[in-house]
Short mmCIF file of C-alpha atoms in Angstrom, two decimals:
data_model
loop_
_atom_site.label_atom_id
_atom_site.label_comp_id
_atom_site.label_asym_id
_atom_site.label_seq_id
_atom_site.Cartn_x
_atom_site.Cartn_y
_atom_site.Cartn_z
CA UNK A 1 -14.94 11.84 3.73
CA UNK A 2 -16.76 10.60 6.67
CA UNK A 3 -15.43 6.94 7.57
CA UNK A 4 -17.24 6.74 10.43
CA UNK A 5 -20.33 7.27 8.79
CA UNK A 6 -19.54 4.44 6.42
CA UNK A 7 -18.43 2.12 9.06
CA UNK A 8 -21.64 2.86 10.93
CA UNK A 9 -24.25 2.41 7.85
CA UNK A 10 -22.06 -0.74 7.22
CA UNK A 11 -23.20 -2.09 10.67
CA UNK A 12 -26.32 -1.47 10.07
CA UNK A 13 -26.87 -3.80 7.37
CA UNK A 14 -28.65 -7.04 8.26
CA UNK A 15 -25.36 -9.39 8.17
CA UNK A 16 -22.44 -9.39 10.48
CA UNK A 17 -19.77 -7.06 9.28
CA UNK A 18 -16.41 -8.58 9.40
CA UNK A 19 -13.27 -6.65 10.10
CA UNK A 20 -9.95 -8.36 9.38
CA UNK A 21 -6.74 -7.93 11.51
CA UNK A 22 -3.76 -6.64 9.91
CA UNK A 23 -0.72 -6.09 11.59
CA UNK A 24 1.64 -4.45 9.00
CA UNK A 25 1.43 -2.71 5.53
CA UNK A 26 2.11 -6.24 3.74
CA UNK A 27 -0.87 -8.09 5.45
CA UNK A 28 -3.04 -5.41 4.94
CA UNK A 29 -2.04 -5.58 0.92
CA UNK A 30 -2.53 -9.19 1.00
CA UNK A 31 -6.02 -8.73 2.95
CA UNK A 32 -7.38 -5.84 1.08
CA UNK A 33 -8.57 -7.48 -2.14
CA UNK A 34 -10.43 -9.99 0.25
CA UNK A 35 -12.37 -7.66 2.66
CA UNK A 36 -12.94 -4.01 2.68
CA UNK A 37 -12.55 -3.64 6.49
CA UNK A 38 -9.51 -3.67 8.69
CA UNK A 39 -9.01 -4.27 12.38
CA UNK A 40 -5.65 -3.13 13.96
CA UNK A 41 -5.07 -5.09 16.99
CA UNK A 42 -3.24 -4.27 19.92
CA UNK A 43 -2.02 -7.57 20.02
CA UNK A 44 -0.84 -7.84 16.23
CA UNK A 45 0.66 -4.59 16.39
CA UNK A 46 2.63 -5.07 19.45
CA UNK A 47 3.85 -8.32 18.03
CA UNK A 48 4.67 -6.92 14.97
CA UNK A 49 6.37 -3.29 15.66
CA UNK A 50 7.89 -4.19 19.05
CA UNK A 51 8.29 -7.69 19.17
CA UNK A 52 6.50 -7.85 22.65
CA UNK A 53 3.38 -9.27 23.99
CA UNK A 54 -0.06 -6.95 24.01
CA UNK A 55 0.44 -5.77 27.71
CA UNK A 56 0.86 -2.32 27.49
CA UNK A 57 3.80 -1.48 25.76
CA UNK A 58 2.40 0.50 22.66
CA UNK A 59 2.89 4.03 22.45
CA UNK A 60 0.02 6.09 20.56
CA UNK A 61 1.99 8.04 18.23
CA UNK A 62 3.03 4.72 16.70
CA UNK A 63 -0.47 3.41 16.30
CA UNK A 64 -1.41 6.69 14.85
CA UNK A 65 1.57 6.79 12.40
CA UNK A 66 0.49 3.28 11.23
CA UNK A 67 -3.23 4.25 10.90
CA UNK A 68 -2.10 7.15 8.72
CA UNK A 69 -0.09 4.71 6.41
CA UNK A 70 -3.15 2.27 6.41
CA UNK A 71 -5.48 5.12 5.16
CA UNK A 72 -2.87 6.65 2.38
CA UNK A 73 -2.67 3.11 0.70
CA UNK A 74 -6.07 1.96 1.53
CA UNK A 75 -8.35 4.95 0.99
CA UNK A 76 -11.94 3.35 0.91
CA UNK A 77 -11.22 0.52 3.33
CA UNK A 78 -12.92 0.45 6.86
CA UNK A 79 -10.57 1.10 9.44
CA UNK A 80 -11.40 0.20 13.34
CA UNK A 81 -8.36 1.03 15.48
CA UNK A 82 -7.69 -0.55 19.02
CA UNK A 83 -6.40 2.08 21.46
CA UNK A 84 -6.61 -0.40 24.41
CA UNK A 85 -7.28 2.00 27.72
CA UNK A 86 -6.74 4.92 25.93
CA UNK A 87 -3.18 4.86 26.86
CA UNK A 88 -4.26 5.34 30.31
CA UNK A 89 -5.01 9.04 30.78
CA UNK A 90 -8.41 10.43 29.64
CA UNK A 91 -7.02 13.56 28.01
CA UNK A 92 -4.88 11.51 26.06
CA UNK A 93 -7.54 9.09 25.08
CA UNK A 94 -8.97 11.94 23.98
CA UNK A 95 -5.99 13.17 22.02
CA UNK A 96 -5.25 10.43 20.64
CA UNK A 97 -8.83 9.92 19.06
CA UNK A 98 -8.73 13.42 17.75
CA UNK A 99 -5.64 12.26 15.87
CA UNK A 100 -6.98 9.22 14.69
CA UNK A 101 -9.99 11.07 12.79
CA UNK A 102 -8.00 13.36 11.39
CA UNK A 103 -5.75 10.62 9.97
CA UNK A 104 -8.77 8.71 8.40
CA UNK A 105 -9.42 6.09 10.86
CA UNK A 106 -13.23 4.90 10.82
CA UNK A 107 -13.48 3.85 14.58
CA UNK A 108 -11.80 2.83 17.58
CA UNK A 109 -12.19 0.47 20.50
CA UNK A 110 -11.62 1.84 23.91
CA UNK A 111 -11.47 -0.66 26.85
CA UNK A 112 -11.94 -0.84 30.86
CA UNK A 113 -9.02 -2.59 31.70
CA UNK A 114 -6.59 -0.84 34.23
CA UNK A 115 -2.68 -1.35 34.03
CA UNK A 116 -0.99 -3.76 34.03
CA UNK A 117 -3.41 -4.81 31.05
CA UNK A 118 -3.67 -7.90 29.36
CA UNK A 119 -5.07 -9.57 25.83
CA UNK A 120 -8.48 -9.56 26.23
CA UNK A 121 -8.39 -13.37 26.05
CA UNK A 122 -5.57 -13.78 28.41
CA UNK A 123 -6.28 -14.69 32.22
CA UNK A 124 -5.71 -11.91 35.17
CA UNK A 125 -7.44 -9.32 33.80
CA UNK A 126 -8.24 -6.25 35.79
CA UNK A 127 -11.01 -3.46 35.52
CA UNK A 128 -11.56 -0.01 36.53
CA UNK A 129 -14.32 0.97 38.57
CA UNK A 130 -17.26 1.27 36.22
CA UNK A 131 -17.88 4.86 37.04
CA UNK A 132 -14.18 5.91 36.22
CA UNK A 133 -14.29 4.11 32.81
CA UNK A 134 -17.63 5.50 32.03
CA UNK A 135 -15.93 9.06 32.84
CA UNK A 136 -13.64 8.29 30.21
CA UNK A 137 -15.80 6.87 27.73
CA UNK A 138 -17.97 9.63 27.96
CA UNK A 139 -14.84 12.37 27.51
CA UNK A 140 -13.95 10.44 24.36
CA UNK A 141 -17.20 10.09 22.94
CA UNK A 142 -17.56 14.21 23.31
CA UNK A 143 -14.17 14.58 21.66
CA UNK A 144 -15.07 12.70 18.50
CA UNK A 145 -17.01 14.13 15.35
CA UNK A 146 -18.16 11.02 13.06
CA UNK A 147 -15.92 8.25 14.50
CA UNK A 148 -17.67 5.09 15.34
CA UNK A 149 -16.60 4.44 19.10
CA UNK A 150 -16.71 0.97 20.49
CA UNK A 151 -17.18 0.56 24.26
CA UNK A 152 -15.44 -2.76 25.38
CA UNK A 153 -15.62 -4.18 29.03
CA UNK A 154 -13.08 -6.88 29.85
CA UNK A 155 -15.10 -7.96 33.02
CA UNK A 156 -15.00 -11.73 34.03
CA UNK A 157 -17.42 -12.30 36.84
CA UNK A 158 -20.90 -12.92 35.43
CA UNK A 159 -22.92 -10.27 37.42
CA UNK A 160 -20.10 -7.82 36.49
CA UNK A 161 -20.44 -8.52 32.65
CA UNK A 162 -23.95 -8.11 32.36
CA UNK A 163 -23.85 -4.89 34.42
CA UNK A 164 -21.13 -3.32 32.61
CA UNK A 165 -22.54 -4.41 29.29
CA UNK A 166 -25.77 -2.83 30.33
CA UNK A 167 -23.88 0.37 31.26
CA UNK A 168 -22.26 0.53 28.06
CA UNK A 169 -25.18 0.36 25.91
CA UNK A 170 -26.75 2.85 27.68
CA UNK A 171 -24.17 5.54 26.63
CA UNK A 172 -23.81 7.03 23.37
CA UNK A 173 -21.03 4.60 22.03
CA UNK A 174 -21.99 3.18 18.63
CA UNK A 175 -21.17 -0.49 19.71
CA UNK A 176 -20.55 -2.79 22.74
CA UNK A 177 -17.88 -5.37 23.06
CA UNK A 178 -17.68 -8.01 25.60
CA UNK A 179 -14.16 -9.35 25.05
CA UNK A 180 -13.57 -13.11 25.79
CA UNK A 181 -17.02 -14.33 25.67
CA UNK A 182 -16.97 -17.68 26.65
CA UNK A 183 -20.05 -19.45 25.00
CA UNK A 184 -22.79 -18.99 22.79
CA UNK A 185 -25.13 -18.99 25.47
CA UNK A 186 -23.54 -15.79 26.87
CA UNK A 187 -23.55 -14.49 23.48
CA UNK A 188 -27.46 -14.63 23.90
CA UNK A 189 -27.21 -13.29 27.63
CA UNK A 190 -25.17 -10.00 26.34
CA UNK A 191 -27.40 -9.33 23.43
CA UNK A 192 -30.64 -9.43 25.66
CA UNK A 193 -28.95 -6.92 28.45
CA UNK A 194 -27.83 -4.36 25.49
CA UNK A 195 -30.91 -4.12 23.67
CA UNK A 196 -30.71 -2.66 20.06
CA UNK A 197 -27.27 -1.41 20.62
CA UNK A 198 -25.03 -2.80 18.26
CA UNK A 199 -22.68 -5.88 19.22
CA UNK A 200 -19.44 -6.94 18.31
CA UNK A 201 -17.81 -10.21 18.91
CA UNK A 202 -14.00 -10.82 18.95
CA UNK A 203 -12.52 -13.94 17.04
CA UNK A 204 -8.66 -15.05 18.03
CA UNK A 205 -7.42 -18.44 17.58
CA UNK A 206 -6.78 -20.05 20.75
CA UNK A 207 -8.80 -17.61 22.47
CA UNK A 208 -11.51 -18.12 24.97
CA UNK A 209 -14.59 -17.58 22.75
CA UNK A 210 -16.20 -20.18 20.38
CA UNK A 211 -15.24 -20.64 16.67
CA UNK A 212 -18.20 -19.09 14.85
CA UNK A 213 -18.85 -18.69 11.44
CA UNK A 214 -20.41 -15.32 10.11
CA UNK A 215 -23.64 -16.80 9.31
CA UNK A 216 -23.83 -18.13 12.94
CA UNK A 217 -22.99 -14.88 14.40
CA UNK A 218 -25.73 -12.95 12.35
CA UNK A 219 -28.14 -15.51 13.57
CA UNK A 220 -27.21 -14.50 16.94
CA UNK A 221 -27.76 -10.98 16.47
CA UNK A 222 -24.05 -9.99 16.06
CA UNK A 223 -23.18 -6.61 14.08
CA UNK A 224 -19.67 -6.78 13.83
CA UNK A 225 -16.93 -9.63 14.17
CA UNK A 226 -13.45 -8.49 14.49
CA UNK A 227 -10.33 -11.23 13.64
CA UNK A 228 -7.68 -10.20 15.52
CA UNK A 229 -4.94 -12.06 14.31
CA UNK A 230 -5.58 -14.39 11.20
CA UNK A 231 -2.82 -12.77 9.12
CA UNK A 232 -0.18 -12.87 11.95
CA UNK A 233 -0.60 -16.32 13.06
CA UNK A 234 -0.76 -17.48 9.30
CA UNK A 235 2.78 -15.77 8.92
CA UNK A 236 4.01 -16.90 11.97
CA UNK A 237 3.49 -20.67 10.65
CA UNK A 238 4.52 -19.95 7.09
CA UNK A 239 7.62 -17.99 7.97
CA UNK A 240 8.88 -21.11 10.25
CA UNK A 241 8.01 -23.79 7.42
CA UNK A 242 9.73 -21.56 5.10
CA UNK A 243 12.82 -21.26 7.37
CA UNK A 244 13.06 -24.88 8.12
CA UNK A 245 12.56 -25.81 4.38
CA UNK A 246 15.49 -23.57 3.60
CA UNK A 247 17.74 -24.89 6.40
CA UNK A 248 16.94 -28.53 5.42
CA UNK A 249 18.21 -27.66 1.91
CA UNK A 250 21.45 -26.47 3.10
CA UNK A 251 20.29 -22.88 2.00
CA UNK A 252 19.22 -23.52 -1.61
CA UNK A 253 15.94 -21.64 -2.40
CA UNK A 254 12.94 -23.74 -3.35
CA UNK A 255 11.64 -23.94 -7.00
CA UNK A 256 8.59 -21.78 -7.41
CA UNK A 257 5.46 -24.10 -7.14
CA UNK A 258 3.09 -22.97 -9.72
CA UNK A 259 1.40 -19.92 -10.68
CA UNK A 260 0.35 -19.00 -6.86
CA UNK A 261 4.57 -19.09 -5.93
CA UNK A 262 5.56 -15.70 -4.49
CA UNK A 263 8.92 -13.78 -5.75
CA UNK A 264 9.96 -10.36 -6.51
CA UNK A 265 7.39 -9.90 -9.46
CA UNK A 266 4.29 -11.01 -7.73
CA UNK A 267 5.51 -8.72 -4.62
CA UNK A 268 6.15 -5.73 -5.97
CA UNK A 269 2.90 -5.70 -8.35
CA UNK A 270 1.05 -6.14 -4.95
CA UNK A 271 2.73 -3.12 -3.48
CA UNK A 272 2.41 -1.35 -6.54
CA UNK A 273 -1.48 -1.10 -5.93
CA UNK A 274 -0.51 0.79 -2.72
CA UNK A 275 0.64 3.62 -4.74
CA UNK A 276 -2.17 3.60 -7.49
CA UNK A 277 -5.21 3.40 -5.05
CA UNK A 278 -4.91 7.00 -3.97
CA UNK A 279 -4.28 8.33 -7.28
CA UNK A 280 -8.25 7.09 -8.08
CA UNK A 281 -11.26 8.67 -6.74
CA UNK A 282 -11.82 7.34 -3.35
CA UNK A 283 -15.54 6.11 -2.98
CA UNK A 284 -16.26 4.79 0.16
CA UNK A 285 -17.53 1.47 0.65
CA UNK A 286 -21.10 0.57 1.79
CA UNK A 287 -20.98 -3.23 1.66
CA UNK A 288 -19.26 -5.78 3.41
CA UNK A 289 -17.58 -8.95 1.11
CA UNK A 290 -19.28 -12.29 1.41
CA UNK A 291 -19.90 -15.13 -0.96
CA UNK A 292 -22.52 -12.70 -2.58
CA UNK A 293 -20.67 -9.46 -2.19
CA UNK A 294 -17.52 -8.54 -3.39
CA UNK A 295 -14.97 -6.06 -2.03
CA UNK A 296 -14.94 -2.49 -3.33
CA UNK A 297 -13.07 -2.14 -6.17
CA UNK A 298 -10.17 0.62 -5.62
#
C-alpha cells in the first residue's frame, strides 16, 4: 500500500487536513473513530514511553516499534511520525526513514534543531546551519520511496524564519512546517514566501501559536494541522481527577455514570476492534473527517 501517496492526496484537498496526536495504543484506539489521521509527536512519546520531557531522549528503535504497532492495529489511518532531528546523524535519519516506511508510516517530520533540542514551542531552541540541515534533508528525501517528508524549521529570528522557510520550500520536501508560529500575521508571511508548497501548522495547548479552528486554517491557506498533545493532556487531567476522587472516597470505586461510563466491558470492546481491523480488507483513506465527512469505516 502507498501510504505516502494516500496522505499526499489528502493534503491536496481544499480543506485543512487534521492529524491527531496519539501517545500510546489506547489513545490511538480512542481517536481512531473520530479522525482518520494520527500524528506521533515527540512530546507525547517521550512523556508516555520514558516519562521524560521532549529534549532528545527518544531512541529511534522505540519510535519505529511504536509505528509498527500502530500500523498493525490501524491499517487505513494516515500516520505522520515526528523523528526530531533524525537522531542527529544523517545516515541514521535515512535508516530510520526507510524502517518507518517499511513499517507503514505515511510520513515523517524532520527538524533543523541541533542538540540539546527542545520542544518546538519552548524557549532556547538552537538550529543547525541551514546548509547542514539541507544536506541532511536531501539525503532523507533521496532515501524515501513514497513517504511524505515534512521539512521543519525551528528558527526564531524574523529574517531567519523567512529565509529558512523559503529554502525548505525550494526542496523536494512535500510540506513545510515553521514551528512555534506566533500569530496569524506570521502564517500569512510564511505562506507568501513558500509559494504553492503545502504548509503545516502545529497546535499544542499552552504553546506559542494562536488557537485556530480548521475553518480558519483553511482560510489562511494551511494544508495540514497537527494536534500534538490533546489526548495526552486530556488523560493528564482525567487521571488526576479520578485519583483525587478515589482518595476522597477512601478507596471506594465510583458508581458508573450513565451509558458513557468506562468499565471492563467498554474498554475490552474498544480494544477488540484493534484485532478485527487487520482481518478486513484495508482500503486507504482519501478523505479527512469533518462535520460533512466521516472517518473511514474499517
